[in-house]
Short mmCIF file of C-alpha atoms in Angstrom, two decimals:
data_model
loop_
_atom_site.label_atom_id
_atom_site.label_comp_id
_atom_site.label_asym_id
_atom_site.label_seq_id
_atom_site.Cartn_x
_atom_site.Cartn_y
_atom_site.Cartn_z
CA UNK A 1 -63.53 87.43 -173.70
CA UNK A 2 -60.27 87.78 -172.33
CA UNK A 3 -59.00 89.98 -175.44
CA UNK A 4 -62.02 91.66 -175.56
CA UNK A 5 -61.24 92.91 -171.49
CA UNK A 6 -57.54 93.35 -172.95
CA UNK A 7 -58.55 95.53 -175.42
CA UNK A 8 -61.19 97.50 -172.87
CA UNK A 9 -58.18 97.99 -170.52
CA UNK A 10 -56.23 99.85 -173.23
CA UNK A 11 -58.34 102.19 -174.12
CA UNK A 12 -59.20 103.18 -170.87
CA UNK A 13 -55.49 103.66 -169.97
CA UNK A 14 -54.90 105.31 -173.41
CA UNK A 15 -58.23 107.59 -172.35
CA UNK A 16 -57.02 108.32 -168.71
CA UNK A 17 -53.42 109.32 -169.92
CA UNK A 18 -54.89 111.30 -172.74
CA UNK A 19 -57.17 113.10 -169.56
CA UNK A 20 -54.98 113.46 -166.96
CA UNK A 21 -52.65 115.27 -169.70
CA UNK A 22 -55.55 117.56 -170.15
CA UNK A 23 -56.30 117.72 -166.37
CA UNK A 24 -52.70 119.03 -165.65
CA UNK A 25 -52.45 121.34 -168.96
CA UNK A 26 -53.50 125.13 -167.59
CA UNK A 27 -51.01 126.91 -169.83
CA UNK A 28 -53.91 127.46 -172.43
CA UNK A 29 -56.91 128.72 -170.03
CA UNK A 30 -57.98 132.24 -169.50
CA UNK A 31 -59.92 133.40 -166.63
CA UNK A 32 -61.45 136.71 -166.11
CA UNK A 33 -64.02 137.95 -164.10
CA UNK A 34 -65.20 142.02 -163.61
CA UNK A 35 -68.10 143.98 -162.89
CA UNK A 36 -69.74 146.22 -165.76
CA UNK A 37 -69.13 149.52 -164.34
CA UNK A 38 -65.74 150.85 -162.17
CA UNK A 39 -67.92 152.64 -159.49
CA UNK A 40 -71.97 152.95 -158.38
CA UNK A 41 -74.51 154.21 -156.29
CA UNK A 42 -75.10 151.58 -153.29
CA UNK A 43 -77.80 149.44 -154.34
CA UNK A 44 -77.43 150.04 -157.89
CA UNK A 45 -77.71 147.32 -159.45
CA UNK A 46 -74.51 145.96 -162.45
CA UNK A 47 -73.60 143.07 -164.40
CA UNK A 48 -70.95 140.61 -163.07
CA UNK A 49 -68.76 139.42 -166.55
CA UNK A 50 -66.86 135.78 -165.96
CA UNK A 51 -65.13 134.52 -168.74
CA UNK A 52 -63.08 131.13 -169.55
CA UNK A 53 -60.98 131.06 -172.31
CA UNK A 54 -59.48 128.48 -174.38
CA UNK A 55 -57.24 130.02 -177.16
CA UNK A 56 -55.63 126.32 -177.31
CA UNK A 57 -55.22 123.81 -180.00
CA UNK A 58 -57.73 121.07 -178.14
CA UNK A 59 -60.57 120.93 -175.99
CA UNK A 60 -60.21 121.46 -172.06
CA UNK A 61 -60.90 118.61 -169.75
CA UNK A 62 -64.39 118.55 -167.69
CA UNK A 63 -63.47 121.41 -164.89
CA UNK A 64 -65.30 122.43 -162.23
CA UNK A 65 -64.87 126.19 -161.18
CA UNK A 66 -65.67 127.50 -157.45
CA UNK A 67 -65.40 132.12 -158.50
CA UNK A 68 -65.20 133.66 -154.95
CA UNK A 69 -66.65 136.56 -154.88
CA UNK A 70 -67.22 139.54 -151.82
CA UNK A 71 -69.40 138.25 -149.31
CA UNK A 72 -71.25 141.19 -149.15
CA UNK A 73 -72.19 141.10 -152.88
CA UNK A 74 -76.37 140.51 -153.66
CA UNK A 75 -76.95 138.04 -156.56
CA UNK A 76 -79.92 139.13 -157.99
CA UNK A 77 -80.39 136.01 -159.92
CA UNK A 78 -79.37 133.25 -157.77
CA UNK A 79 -82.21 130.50 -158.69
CA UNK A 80 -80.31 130.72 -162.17
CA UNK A 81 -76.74 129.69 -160.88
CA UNK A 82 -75.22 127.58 -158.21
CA UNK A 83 -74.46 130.26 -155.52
CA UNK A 84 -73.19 128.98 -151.91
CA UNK A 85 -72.66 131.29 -149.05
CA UNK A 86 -70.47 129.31 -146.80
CA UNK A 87 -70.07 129.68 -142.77
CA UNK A 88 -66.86 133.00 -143.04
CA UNK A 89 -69.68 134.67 -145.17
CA UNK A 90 -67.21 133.97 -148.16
CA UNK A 91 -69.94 133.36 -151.69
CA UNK A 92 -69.14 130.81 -154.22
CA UNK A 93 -70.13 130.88 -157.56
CA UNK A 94 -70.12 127.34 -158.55
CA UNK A 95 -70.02 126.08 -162.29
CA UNK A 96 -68.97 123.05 -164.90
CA UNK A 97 -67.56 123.91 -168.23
CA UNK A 98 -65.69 122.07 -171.36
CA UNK A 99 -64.18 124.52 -173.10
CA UNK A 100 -63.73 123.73 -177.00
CA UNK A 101 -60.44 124.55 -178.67
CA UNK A 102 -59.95 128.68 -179.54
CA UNK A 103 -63.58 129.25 -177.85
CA UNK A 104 -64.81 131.13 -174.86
CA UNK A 105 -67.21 131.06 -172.81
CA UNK A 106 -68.85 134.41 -171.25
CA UNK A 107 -71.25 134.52 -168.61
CA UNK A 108 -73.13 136.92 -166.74
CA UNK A 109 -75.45 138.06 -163.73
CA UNK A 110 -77.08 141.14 -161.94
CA UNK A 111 -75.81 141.74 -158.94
CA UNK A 112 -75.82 144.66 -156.41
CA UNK A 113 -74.26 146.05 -152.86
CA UNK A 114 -75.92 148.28 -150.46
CA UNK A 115 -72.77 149.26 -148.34
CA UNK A 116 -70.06 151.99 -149.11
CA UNK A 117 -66.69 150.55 -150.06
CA UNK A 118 -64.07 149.27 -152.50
CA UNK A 119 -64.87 145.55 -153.30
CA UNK A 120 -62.45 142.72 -155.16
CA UNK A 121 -63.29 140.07 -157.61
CA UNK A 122 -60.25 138.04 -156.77
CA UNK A 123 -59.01 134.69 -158.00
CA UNK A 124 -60.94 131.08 -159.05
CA UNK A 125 -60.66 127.72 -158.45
CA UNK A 126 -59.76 125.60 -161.10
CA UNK A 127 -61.08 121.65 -160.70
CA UNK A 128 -60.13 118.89 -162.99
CA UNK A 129 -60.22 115.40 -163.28
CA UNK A 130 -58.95 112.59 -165.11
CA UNK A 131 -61.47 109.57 -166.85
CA UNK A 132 -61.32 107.27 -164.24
CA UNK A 133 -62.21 109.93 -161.84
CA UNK A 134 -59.49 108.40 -159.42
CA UNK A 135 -57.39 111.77 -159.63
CA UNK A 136 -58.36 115.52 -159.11
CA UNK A 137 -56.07 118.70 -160.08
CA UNK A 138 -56.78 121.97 -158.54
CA UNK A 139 -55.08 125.00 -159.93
CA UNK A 140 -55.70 128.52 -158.92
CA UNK A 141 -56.65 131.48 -161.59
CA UNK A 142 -55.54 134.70 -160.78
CA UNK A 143 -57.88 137.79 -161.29
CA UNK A 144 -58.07 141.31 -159.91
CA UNK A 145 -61.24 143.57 -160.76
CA UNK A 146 -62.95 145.45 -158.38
CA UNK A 147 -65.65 148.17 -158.08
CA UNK A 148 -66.25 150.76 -155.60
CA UNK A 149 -69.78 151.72 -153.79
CA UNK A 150 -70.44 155.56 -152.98
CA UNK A 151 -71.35 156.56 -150.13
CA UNK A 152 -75.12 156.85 -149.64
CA UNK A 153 -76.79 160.12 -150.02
CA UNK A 154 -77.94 161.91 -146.78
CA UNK A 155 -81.14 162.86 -146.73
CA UNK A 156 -81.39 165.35 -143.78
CA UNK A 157 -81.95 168.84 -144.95
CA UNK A 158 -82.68 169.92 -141.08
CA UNK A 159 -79.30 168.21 -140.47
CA UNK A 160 -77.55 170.29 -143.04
CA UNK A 161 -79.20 173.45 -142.62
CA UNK A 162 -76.37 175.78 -140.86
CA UNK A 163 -73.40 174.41 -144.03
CA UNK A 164 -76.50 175.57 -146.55
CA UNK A 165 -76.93 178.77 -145.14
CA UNK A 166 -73.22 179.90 -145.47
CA UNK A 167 -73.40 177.92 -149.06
CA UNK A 168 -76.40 180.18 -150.19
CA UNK A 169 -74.06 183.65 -148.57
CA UNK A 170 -70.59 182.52 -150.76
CA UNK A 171 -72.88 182.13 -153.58
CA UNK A 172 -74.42 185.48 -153.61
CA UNK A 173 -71.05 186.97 -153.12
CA UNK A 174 -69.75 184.81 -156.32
CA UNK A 175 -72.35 186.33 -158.18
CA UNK A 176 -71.38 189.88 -157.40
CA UNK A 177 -66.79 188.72 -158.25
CA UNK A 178 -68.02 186.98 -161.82
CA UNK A 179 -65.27 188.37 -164.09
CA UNK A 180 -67.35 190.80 -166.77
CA UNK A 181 -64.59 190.33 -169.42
CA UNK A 182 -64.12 186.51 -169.65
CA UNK A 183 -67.85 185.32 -171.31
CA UNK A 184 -68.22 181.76 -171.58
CA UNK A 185 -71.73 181.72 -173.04
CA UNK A 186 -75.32 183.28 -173.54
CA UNK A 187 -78.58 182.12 -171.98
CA UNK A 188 -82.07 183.89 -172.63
CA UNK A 189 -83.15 186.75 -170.47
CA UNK A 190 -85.27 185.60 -167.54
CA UNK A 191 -86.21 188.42 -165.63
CA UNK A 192 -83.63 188.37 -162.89
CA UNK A 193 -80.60 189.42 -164.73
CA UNK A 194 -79.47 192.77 -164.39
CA UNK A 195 -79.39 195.19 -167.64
CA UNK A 196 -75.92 194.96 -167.64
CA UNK A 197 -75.48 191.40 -168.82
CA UNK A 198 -77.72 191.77 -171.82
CA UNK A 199 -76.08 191.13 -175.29
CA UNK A 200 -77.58 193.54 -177.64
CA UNK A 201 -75.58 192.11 -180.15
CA UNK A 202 -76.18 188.57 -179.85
CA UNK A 203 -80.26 189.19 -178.79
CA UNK A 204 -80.40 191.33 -182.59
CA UNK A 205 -79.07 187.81 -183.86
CA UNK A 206 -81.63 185.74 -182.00
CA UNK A 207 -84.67 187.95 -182.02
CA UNK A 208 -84.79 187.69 -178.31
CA UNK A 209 -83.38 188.95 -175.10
CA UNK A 210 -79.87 187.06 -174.58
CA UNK A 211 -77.70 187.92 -171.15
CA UNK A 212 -73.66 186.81 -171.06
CA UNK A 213 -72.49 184.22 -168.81
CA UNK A 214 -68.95 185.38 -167.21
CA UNK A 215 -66.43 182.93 -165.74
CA UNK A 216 -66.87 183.95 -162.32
CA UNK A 217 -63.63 184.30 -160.28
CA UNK A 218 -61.97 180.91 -158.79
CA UNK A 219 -60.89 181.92 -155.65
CA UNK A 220 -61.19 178.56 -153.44
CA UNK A 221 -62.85 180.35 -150.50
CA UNK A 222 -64.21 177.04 -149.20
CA UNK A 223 -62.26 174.46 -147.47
CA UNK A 224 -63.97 170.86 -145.81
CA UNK A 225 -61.95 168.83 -143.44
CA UNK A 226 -62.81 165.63 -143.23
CA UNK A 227 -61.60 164.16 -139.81
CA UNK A 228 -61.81 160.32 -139.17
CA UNK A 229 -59.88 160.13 -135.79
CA UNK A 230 -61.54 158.22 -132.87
CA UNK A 231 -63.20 160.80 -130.33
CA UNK A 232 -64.54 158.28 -128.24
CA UNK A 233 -67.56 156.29 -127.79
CA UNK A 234 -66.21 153.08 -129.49
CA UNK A 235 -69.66 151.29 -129.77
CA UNK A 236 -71.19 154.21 -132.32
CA UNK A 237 -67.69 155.28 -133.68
CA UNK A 238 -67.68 153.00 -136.83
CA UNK A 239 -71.37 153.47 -137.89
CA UNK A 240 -70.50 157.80 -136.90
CA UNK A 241 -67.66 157.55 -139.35
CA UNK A 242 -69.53 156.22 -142.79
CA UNK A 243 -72.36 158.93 -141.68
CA UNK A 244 -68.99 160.93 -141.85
CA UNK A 245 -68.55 160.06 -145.71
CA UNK A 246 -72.45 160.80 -146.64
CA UNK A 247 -72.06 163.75 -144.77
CA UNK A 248 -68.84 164.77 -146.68
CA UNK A 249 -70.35 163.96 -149.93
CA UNK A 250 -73.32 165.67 -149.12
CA UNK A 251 -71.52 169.12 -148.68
CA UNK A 252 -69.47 168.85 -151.84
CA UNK A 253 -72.71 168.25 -153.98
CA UNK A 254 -74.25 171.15 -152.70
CA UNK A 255 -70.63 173.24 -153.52
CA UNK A 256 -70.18 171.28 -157.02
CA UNK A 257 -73.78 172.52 -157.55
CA UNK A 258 -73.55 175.99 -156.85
CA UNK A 259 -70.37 176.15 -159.09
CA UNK A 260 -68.55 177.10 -155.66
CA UNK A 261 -64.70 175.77 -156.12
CA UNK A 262 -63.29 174.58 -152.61
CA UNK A 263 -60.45 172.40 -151.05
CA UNK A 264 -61.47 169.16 -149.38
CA UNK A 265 -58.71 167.89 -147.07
CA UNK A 266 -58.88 164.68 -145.04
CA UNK A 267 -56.94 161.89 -143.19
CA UNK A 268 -59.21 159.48 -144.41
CA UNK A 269 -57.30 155.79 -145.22
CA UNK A 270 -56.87 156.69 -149.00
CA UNK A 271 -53.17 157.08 -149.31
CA UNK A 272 -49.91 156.24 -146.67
CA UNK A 273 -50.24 159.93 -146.19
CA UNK A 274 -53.00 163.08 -145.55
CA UNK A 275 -55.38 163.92 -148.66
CA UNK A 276 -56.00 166.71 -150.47
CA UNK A 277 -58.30 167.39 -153.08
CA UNK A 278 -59.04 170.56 -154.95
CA UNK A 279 -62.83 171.66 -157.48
CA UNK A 280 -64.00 174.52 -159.42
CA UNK A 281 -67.95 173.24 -159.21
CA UNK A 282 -69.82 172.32 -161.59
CA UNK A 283 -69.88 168.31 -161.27
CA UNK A 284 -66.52 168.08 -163.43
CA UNK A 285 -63.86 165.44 -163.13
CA UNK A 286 -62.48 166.84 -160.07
CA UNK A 287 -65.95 166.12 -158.18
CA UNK A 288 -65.89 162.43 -159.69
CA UNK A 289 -62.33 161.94 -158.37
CA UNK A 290 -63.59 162.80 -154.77
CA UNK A 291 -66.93 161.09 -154.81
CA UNK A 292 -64.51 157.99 -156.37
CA UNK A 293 -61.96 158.61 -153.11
CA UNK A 294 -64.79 158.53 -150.52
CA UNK A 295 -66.24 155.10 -151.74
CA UNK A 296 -62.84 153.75 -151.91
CA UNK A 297 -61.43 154.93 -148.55
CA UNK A 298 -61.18 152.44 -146.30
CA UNK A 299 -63.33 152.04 -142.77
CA UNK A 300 -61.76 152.25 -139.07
CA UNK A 301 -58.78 154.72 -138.61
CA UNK A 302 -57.09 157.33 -140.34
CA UNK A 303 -53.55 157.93 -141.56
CA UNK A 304 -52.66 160.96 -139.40
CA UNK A 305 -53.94 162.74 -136.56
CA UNK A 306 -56.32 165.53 -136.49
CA UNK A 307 -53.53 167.77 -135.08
CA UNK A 308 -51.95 167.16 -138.61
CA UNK A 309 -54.66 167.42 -140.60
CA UNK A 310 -55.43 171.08 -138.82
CA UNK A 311 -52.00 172.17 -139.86
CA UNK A 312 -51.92 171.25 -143.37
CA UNK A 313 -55.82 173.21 -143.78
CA UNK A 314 -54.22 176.22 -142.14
CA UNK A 315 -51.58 176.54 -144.68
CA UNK A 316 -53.48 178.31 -147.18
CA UNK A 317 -54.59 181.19 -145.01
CA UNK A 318 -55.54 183.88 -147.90
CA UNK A 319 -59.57 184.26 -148.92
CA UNK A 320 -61.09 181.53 -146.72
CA UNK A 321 -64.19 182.39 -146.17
CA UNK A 322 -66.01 179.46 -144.99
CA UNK A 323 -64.44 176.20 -143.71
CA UNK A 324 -66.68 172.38 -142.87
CA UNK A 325 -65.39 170.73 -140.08
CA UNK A 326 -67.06 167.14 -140.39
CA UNK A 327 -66.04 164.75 -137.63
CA UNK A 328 -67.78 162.10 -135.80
CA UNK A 329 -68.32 163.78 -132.56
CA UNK A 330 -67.07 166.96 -130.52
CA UNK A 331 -63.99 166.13 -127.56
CA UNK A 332 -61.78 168.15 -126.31
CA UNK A 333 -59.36 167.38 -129.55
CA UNK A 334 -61.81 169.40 -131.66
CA UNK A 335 -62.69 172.32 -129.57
CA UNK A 336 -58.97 172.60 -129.36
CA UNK A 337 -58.53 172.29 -133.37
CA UNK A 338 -61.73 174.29 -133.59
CA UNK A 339 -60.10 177.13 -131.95
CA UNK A 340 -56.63 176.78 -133.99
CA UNK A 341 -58.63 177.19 -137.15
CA UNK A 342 -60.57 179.94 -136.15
CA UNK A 343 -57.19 181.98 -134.73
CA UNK A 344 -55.20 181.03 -137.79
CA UNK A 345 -57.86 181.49 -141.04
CA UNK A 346 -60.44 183.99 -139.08
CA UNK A 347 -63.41 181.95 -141.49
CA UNK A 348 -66.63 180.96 -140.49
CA UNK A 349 -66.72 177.90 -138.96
CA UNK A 350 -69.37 175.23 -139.74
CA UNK A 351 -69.15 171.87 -137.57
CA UNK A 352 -71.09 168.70 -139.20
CA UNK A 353 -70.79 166.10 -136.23
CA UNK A 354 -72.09 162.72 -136.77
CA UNK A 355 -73.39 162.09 -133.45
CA UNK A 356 -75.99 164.97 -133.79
CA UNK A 357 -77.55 161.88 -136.34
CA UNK A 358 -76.54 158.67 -134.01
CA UNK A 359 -76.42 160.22 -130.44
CA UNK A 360 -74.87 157.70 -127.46
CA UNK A 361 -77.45 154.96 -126.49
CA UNK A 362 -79.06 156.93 -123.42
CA UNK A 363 -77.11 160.67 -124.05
CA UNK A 364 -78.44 163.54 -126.50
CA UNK A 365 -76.10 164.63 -128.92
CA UNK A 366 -73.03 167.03 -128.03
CA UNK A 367 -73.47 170.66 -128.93
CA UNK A 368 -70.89 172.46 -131.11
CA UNK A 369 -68.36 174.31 -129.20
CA UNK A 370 -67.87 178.21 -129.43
CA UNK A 371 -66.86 179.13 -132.59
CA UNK A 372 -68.85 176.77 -134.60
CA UNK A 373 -72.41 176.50 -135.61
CA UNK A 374 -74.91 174.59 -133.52
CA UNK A 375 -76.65 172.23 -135.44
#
């Protein structure tokens, strides 16, 4: 009996040595954890990708993993996997795993998150214990993937009415500066062309009526400025300045649309210093790059003021035509850069304020001053 407990006793020792060497060994693990697309619409739902790998010559102890993942972040599939949502709003993805030797494990979920913003998949807790379960060794894993939310479309065509207006008169007059000698393709003849466009040549190909398309002249007459400095009213201001974003993605849609190139400039919390963007139209990589920038900007302040911001949109005096001031509401800091734009450019003014959409619990919403458009 007593060699038989001998002989029990060493191989538990030999097994807990042979464990807690495995416990301790994190040299050979992988971790990696990313959503399955870089940027989406809010709501949209995407896959969340964890992986554990074990590229290693022997098999990984018993560990116990604890992902953390944004707080805000809607698992679609939760009665599937361990997910805890603890008291900071913090969510755990909990999970057990041995990992064989040169094997990995992937996993994945649907998830989704309804709120404009630039979101991290940061690091994981690594748990392991040894055979006797009398020690534990925690190790953290390192990761860095993140995805950014768009801001949500705004539906308000009332709201948007004055900006699509001037839109539809700098469209007509693009139509009339298209350059005739630059053709970048043929469409068939509708109705509505004039004569002049028709390609005799190219309709005696086809058998039909064909009419050129011209590259129409890039003059940026268009500039937005997007301001994000506090005008007061501190209980609405935070909720006024993601309207701010829909609103601002809203106008360049309706530009990128009508193949109308413009210049959107903003103090936004994007860089250390103001931002400036520039777009032919046409939905191209330029428009992506903006949409991208206002998902990713971050919420509460801005980088400069909006005397700044003024200044660096009145630089480029020649051919504006049309300039959007978006802001969250009208004080006396944007009637006086109102009036600074209007004395240095001469354009047509068109003021988006956010209030006009969440007015002041018990006020109406603040008209736009002289020299803008009333909304």
């Amino acid at each position: 009996m007593v060699e038989l407990l001998i002989v029990v006793i060493v191989v538990a020792l030999m097994l807990q040595r042979r464990y807690m060497r495995r416990a301790k060994d994190t040299r050979n693990l992988k971790y990696s954890c990313r959503p399955s697309v870089r940027a989406c619409e809010p709501g949209e739902v995407f896959l969340v990708h964890s992986d554990i790998a074990n590229p290693g010559q022997r098999n990984s102890a018993a560990i116990h993993i604890e992902e953390q993942f944004p707080r805000q972040l809607q698992v679609l599939e939760s009665e599937s996997f361990d997910i805890t949502v603890l008291n900071d709003g913090l969510c755990l993805f909990n999970s057990s795993a041995i990992i064989p030797k040169k094997q990995q494990i992937k996993r994945s979920f649907r998830a989704s998150l309804s709120e404009r913003g630039e979101y991290r998949f940061a690091h994981a807790f690594f748990h392991a214990g040894d055979f006797l379960g009398i020690r534990e060794y925690s190790y953290r894993m390192e990761n860095d993937a993140r995805i950014v939310i768009y801001p949500p479309r705004l539906e308000n065509e009332a709201f948007l009415k004055s900006f699509s207006d001037a839109a539809d008169e700098i469209a007509q007059k693009k139509q009339l500066l298209e350059d005739p000698i630059s053709v970048c393709g043929y469409d068939p003849y509708t109705g509505r062309e004039p004569l002049r466009k028709i390609s005799w040549k190219q309709s005696a190909a086809r058998g039909e009526l064909i009419v050129k398309k011209n590259d129409p002249v890039r003059n940026q007459s268009v500039q937005i400025l997007l301001d994000m400095q506090y005008h007061g009213e501190f209980e609405c201001h935070f909720s006024r300045q993601e309207i701010c974003f829909s609103i601002a993605r809203a106008v360049c849609e309706e530009l990128e649309n009508r193949h109308i190139a413009y210049r959107f400039v903003t103090n936004a919390i994007i860089a250390r210093r103001l931002s400036t963007f520039e777009s032919e139209g046409g939905m191209g990589g330029s428009f992506r790059k903006i949409l991208f920038t206002l998902g990713a900007a971050a919420a509460g302040g801005a980088v400069c003021s909006l005397e700044e911001t003024v200044r660096a949109l009145c630089d480029r005096r020649a051919g504006q035509e049309l300039v959007i001031f978006i802001t969250t509401r009208c004080d006396d800091d944007v009637t006086k850069a109102l009036a600074q734009i209007k004395t240095a450019t001469g354009a047509r003014i068109v003021t988006l304020f956010a209030d006009a959409l969440i007015p002041f619990p018990g006020k109406n919403a603040v008209p736009a001053p002289p020299g803008g458009v009333a909304l």
